[in-house]
């Protein structure tokens, strides 16, 4: 497809990433709607079962045979498990917590990536970056406020998601430097999600209404496009340029939570949001 005149690859990558993380904010919001009446397994399966066909439709048929070709099967499987844990933790998190609050805590992940990248990847971390890490963790503590709220016990779920989110990004970097194609990594991620989600959904299946069928379909379609948009964004622009724009997921969750659930974050959550975006 011919790119629009005057639009650089970096700018296209940023726009695609913003669209992707906005979709992910909507995915968590729809998951919060579904988990009220559907089982955990059904919500998880809905995320993946339509995303794989979307990937196939977006890939040239001549490349289907090589889509799953990889030199590191075990690493691809391990990486595929990480977003399952992230998604599962966030489904439980938004079941109990306001959407914006859970999303803000999730974004401790990028700061963990920064803190661990020097140790695990041998990358140099500047003093300014360490200041950003410290400010980010302070922001997460402000939002979570452990022990100060009856809901604070449930902040463990987005915190768990944040830890796996960091591992997910570090492993993605490793696979990228090893020469694995983004579409191959995405295909394995979706396949692992379906394999894990299917038995969970079957074991805990609850009756579906027309509304939940429609919401499940929309959830799967948006999740699939969010994954594709992110893969395309990182193929156009460098990760260090794109990472700060992942914070657009926070206002996306904030708006969705307000419009659909009537959630209005308190002043401390807004302080945490400002600190996290500023630290990023």
Coordinates of C-alpha atoms in Angstrom, one line a residue:
X1 CA 0.0 0.0 0.0
X2 CA 1.4 3.4 -1.0
X3 CA 2.0 5.6 2.0
X4 CA 0.6 9.1 2.1
X5 CA 2.8 11.8 0.7
X6 CA 4.8 13.7 3.3
X7 CA 4.1 11.2 6.1
X8 CA 7.4 9.8 7.5
X9 CA 7.7 6.2 8.7
X10 CA 8.3 7.5 12.3
X11 CA 5.1 9.5 12.2
X12 CA 3.1 6.6 10.7
X13 CA 4.5 4.3 13.4
X14 CA 3.5 6.8 16.2
X15 CA -0.1 7.1 14.8
X16 CA -0.4 3.4 14.4
X17 CA 0.8 2.8 18.0
X18 CA -1.6 5.4 19.4
X19 CA -4.5 3.7 17.6
X20 CA -3.2 0.3 18.9
X21 CA -3.0 1.3 22.6
X22 CA -6.4 3.1 22.3
X23 CA -7.8 -0.2 21.1
X24 CA -6.2 -2.0 24.0
X25 CA -7.9 0.4 26.4
X26 CA -11.3 -0.4 24.8
X27 CA -10.4 -4.2 25.0
X28 CA -10.0 -3.9 28.8
X29 CA -13.2 -1.9 29.0
X30 CA -15.2 -4.5 27.0
X31 CA -13.7 -7.3 29.1
X32 CA -14.9 -5.4 32.2
X33 CA -18.4 -5.4 30.7
X34 CA -18.3 -9.2 29.8
X35 CA -16.8 -10.5 33.1
X36 CA -20.0 -9.4 34.9
X37 CA -22.0 -12.3 33.2
X38 CA -19.4 -14.5 31.4
X39 CA -16.7 -16.7 32.8
X40 CA -13.1 -15.8 32.9
X41 CA -12.3 -18.5 30.3
X42 CA -14.9 -17.2 27.9
X43 CA -13.6 -13.6 28.1
X44 CA -10.0 -14.8 27.6
X45 CA -10.9 -17.0 24.6
X46 CA -12.9 -14.1 23.0
X47 CA -9.7 -12.0 22.9
X48 CA -7.8 -14.6 20.8
X49 CA -10.2 -16.7 18.8
X50 CA -11.0 -14.0 16.2
X51 CA -7.6 -12.4 16.3
X52 CA -5.8 -15.3 14.6
X53 CA -8.2 -15.2 11.5
X54 CA -7.7 -11.4 11.3
X55 CA -3.9 -12.0 11.2
X56 CA -4.4 -14.6 8.4
X57 CA -6.6 -12.2 6.4
X58 CA -4.0 -9.4 6.8
X59 CA -1.2 -11.8 5.6
X60 CA -0.7 -12.7 1.9
X61 CA -1.9 -16.3 1.4
X62 CA 1.5 -17.2 0.0
X63 CA 3.0 -16.5 3.4
X64 CA 0.6 -18.6 5.4
X65 CA 2.9 -21.7 5.1
X66 CA 5.8 -19.9 6.7
X67 CA 3.8 -17.9 9.2
X68 CA 4.7 -20.2 12.1
X69 CA 8.2 -21.0 11.0
X70 CA 10.6 -20.2 13.9
X71 CA 14.1 -21.1 15.0
X72 CA 13.1 -20.7 18.7
X73 CA 9.8 -22.6 19.3
X74 CA 10.2 -22.7 23.1
X75 CA 10.9 -19.0 23.4
X76 CA 7.9 -18.2 21.2
X77 CA 5.7 -20.4 23.4
X78 CA 7.0 -18.7 26.6
X79 CA 6.4 -15.3 25.1
X80 CA 2.9 -16.4 24.1
X81 CA 2.1 -17.3 27.7
X82 CA 3.1 -13.8 28.9
X83 CA 0.2 -11.9 27.3
X84 CA -2.2 -14.6 28.5
X85 CA -1.1 -13.8 32.1
X86 CA -1.2 -10.1 31.4
X87 CA -4.7 -10.3 29.9
X88 CA -6.0 -12.6 32.5
X89 CA -4.7 -10.5 35.3
X90 CA -6.2 -7.4 33.8
X91 CA -9.6 -9.1 33.3
X92 CA -9.6 -9.9 37.0
X93 CA -8.3 -6.4 37.9
X94 CA -11.0 -4.5 36.0
X95 CA -13.6 -6.8 37.5
X96 CA -12.9 -5.2 40.9
X97 CA -11.1 -1.9 40.1
X98 CA -12.0 1.1 38.1
X99 CA -10.7 0.8 34.5
X100 CA -8.4 3.8 34.6
X101 CA -6.9 2.9 38.0
X102 CA -6.0 -0.7 36.8
X103 CA -4.5 0.7 33.6
X104 CA -2.3 3.2 35.4
X105 CA -0.9 0.5 37.7
X106 CA -0.3 -1.7 34.6
X107 CA 2.1 1.0 33.3
X108 CA 4.6 0.2 36.0
X109 CA 5.7 -2.3 33.3
X110 CA 7.7 0.1 31.1
X111 CA 9.6 1.3 34.1
X112 CA 10.5 -2.3 35.0
X113 CA 11.7 -2.7 31.5
X114 CA 14.0 0.2 31.9
X115 CA 15.2 -0.9 35.3
X116 CA 16.0 -4.5 34.0
X117 CA 17.3 -3.7 30.5
X118 CA 20.7 -2.9 31.8
X119 CA 21.0 -6.1 33.7
X120 CA 19.3 -8.5 31.2
X121 CA 20.1 -6.8 27.9
X122 CA 23.3 -5.0 28.7
X123 CA 21.8 -1.6 27.7
X124 CA 23.0 1.6 29.2
X125 CA 20.5 3.4 31.4
X126 CA 21.0 7.1 31.9
X127 CA 20.6 9.0 35.2
X128 CA 17.6 10.8 33.8
X129 CA 16.0 7.4 33.0
X130 CA 16.6 6.2 36.5
X131 CA 14.8 9.3 37.8
X132 CA 11.9 8.4 35.5
X133 CA 11.8 4.9 37.0
X134 CA 11.7 6.3 40.5
X135 CA 9.0 8.8 39.7
X136 CA 7.0 6.0 37.9
X137 CA 7.1 3.7 40.9
X138 CA 6.0 6.6 43.2
X139 CA 3.1 7.3 40.9
X140 CA 2.0 3.6 41.0
X141 CA 2.2 3.7 44.8
X142 CA 0.0 6.8 44.8
X143 CA -2.6 5.2 42.6
X144 CA -2.5 1.8 44.3
X145 CA -2.3 3.2 47.9
X146 CA -1.8 -0.3 49.4
X147 CA -3.7 -0.7 52.6
X148 CA -5.6 2.5 52.4
X149 CA -8.7 1.2 50.5
X150 CA -10.9 -1.8 50.7
X151 CA -10.1 -2.4 47.0
X152 CA -6.3 -2.0 47.5
X153 CA -5.9 -5.8 47.8
X154 CA -7.0 -6.2 44.2
X155 CA -4.1 -4.0 43.0
X156 CA -2.0 -7.1 43.1
X157 CA -3.6 -8.2 39.8
X158 CA -2.5 -5.1 37.7
X159 CA 0.8 -5.2 39.4
X160 CA 1.3 -8.9 38.4
X161 CA 0.3 -7.8 34.9
X162 CA 2.9 -5.1 35.0
X163 CA 5.7 -7.6 35.9
X164 CA 4.7 -9.9 33.0
X165 CA 4.3 -6.8 30.7
X166 CA 8.0 -6.0 31.4
X167 CA 9.0 -9.6 30.7
X168 CA 6.9 -9.6 27.6
X169 CA 8.7 -6.5 26.2
X170 CA 12.2 -7.7 27.1
X171 CA 11.5 -11.1 25.5
X172 CA 10.0 -9.3 22.4
X173 CA 13.2 -7.3 22.1
X174 CA 15.3 -10.5 22.4
X175 CA 13.3 -12.3 19.6
X176 CA 13.5 -9.2 17.4
X177 CA 17.3 -9.1 17.6
X178 CA 17.4 -12.8 17.0
X179 CA 15.7 -12.2 13.6
X180 CA 12.2 -13.4 14.3
X181 CA 9.6 -11.8 12.1
X182 CA 6.9 -9.7 14.0
X183 CA 4.1 -11.6 12.2
X184 CA 5.6 -14.9 13.2
X185 CA 5.9 -13.8 16.9
X186 CA 2.3 -12.5 16.7
X187 CA 1.0 -15.8 15.2
X188 CA 2.6 -17.8 18.0
X189 CA 1.2 -15.4 20.6
X190 CA -2.4 -15.8 19.3
X191 CA -2.0 -19.6 18.9
X192 CA -0.8 -20.0 22.5
X193 CA -3.7 -17.8 23.7
X194 CA -6.3 -20.0 21.9
X195 CA -4.7 -23.2 23.3
X196 CA -4.8 -21.8 26.8
X197 CA -8.2 -20.1 26.6
X198 CA -10.2 -22.9 24.9
X199 CA -10.2 -25.5 27.7
X200 CA -10.8 -22.7 30.3
X201 CA -13.8 -21.5 28.4
X202 CA -15.2 -25.1 27.9
X203 CA -14.8 -25.9 31.6
X204 CA -16.5 -22.8 32.8
X205 CA -19.0 -22.0 29.9
X206 CA -22.0 -20.0 30.8
X207 CA -25.0 -19.2 28.6
X208 CA -24.6 -16.4 26.1
X209 CA -27.1 -13.7 25.2
X210 CA -27.2 -11.9 21.9
X211 CA -25.6 -8.9 23.7
X212 CA -22.7 -11.0 25.0
X213 CA -22.2 -12.7 21.6
X214 CA -21.9 -9.3 20.0
X215 CA -19.6 -7.9 22.7
X216 CA -17.4 -11.0 22.5
X217 CA -17.2 -10.6 18.7
X218 CA -16.3 -6.9 19.0
X219 CA -13.8 -7.7 21.7
X220 CA -12.0 -10.3 19.5
X221 CA -12.0 -8.0 16.4
X222 CA -10.6 -5.0 18.3
X223 CA -8.0 -7.2 20.1
X224 CA -6.9 -8.6 16.7
X225 CA -6.6 -5.2 15.1
X226 CA -4.8 -3.8 18.1
X227 CA -2.1 -6.5 17.8
X228 CA -1.7 -5.9 14.1
X229 CA -1.4 -2.2 14.5
X230 CA 1.2 -2.6 17.2
X231 CA 3.3 -5.0 15.1
X232 CA 3.1 -2.6 12.1
X233 CA 4.0 0.4 14.3
X234 CA 7.2 -1.3 15.6
X235 CA 8.2 -2.3 12.1
X236 CA 8.1 1.4 11.0
X237 CA 9.6 3.2 14.0
X238 CA 12.2 2.4 16.7
X239 CA 11.0 1.2 20.1
X240 CA 12.6 4.1 22.0
X241 CA 10.6 6.6 20.0
X242 CA 7.3 4.7 20.3
X243 CA 7.4 3.7 24.0
X244 CA 6.3 7.1 25.4
X245 CA 3.2 7.0 23.2
X246 CA 2.0 3.8 24.9
X247 CA 0.7 6.0 27.7
X248 CA -2.2 7.0 25.4
X249 CA -3.9 3.8 26.7
X250 CA -4.4 5.6 30.0
X251 CA -6.7 8.4 28.7
X252 CA -8.4 5.8 26.5
X253 CA -9.3 3.8 29.6
X254 CA -10.2 6.9 31.5
X255 CA -12.7 8.0 28.9
X256 CA -14.2 4.5 28.4
X257 CA -14.5 4.1 32.2
X258 CA -16.3 7.4 32.5
X259 CA -18.6 7.0 29.5
X260 CA -19.6 3.3 30.1
X261 CA -19.3 2.8 33.9
X262 CA -19.5 6.3 35.2
X263 CA -16.1 5.9 36.9
X264 CA -14.6 9.3 38.0
X265 CA -11.0 8.9 39.3
X266 CA -10.2 10.7 42.6
X267 CA -7.6 13.4 42.8
X268 CA -4.8 10.9 43.8
X269 CA -5.4 8.9 40.6
X270 CA -5.1 12.0 38.5
X271 CA -1.9 12.9 40.3
X272 CA -0.6 9.4 39.5
X273 CA -1.6 9.6 35.9
X274 CA 0.2 12.9 35.5
X275 CA 3.4 11.6 37.2
X276 CA 3.4 8.4 35.1
X277 CA 2.9 10.2 31.8
X278 CA 5.5 12.8 32.8
X279 CA 8.0 10.1 33.8
X280 CA 7.5 8.3 30.5

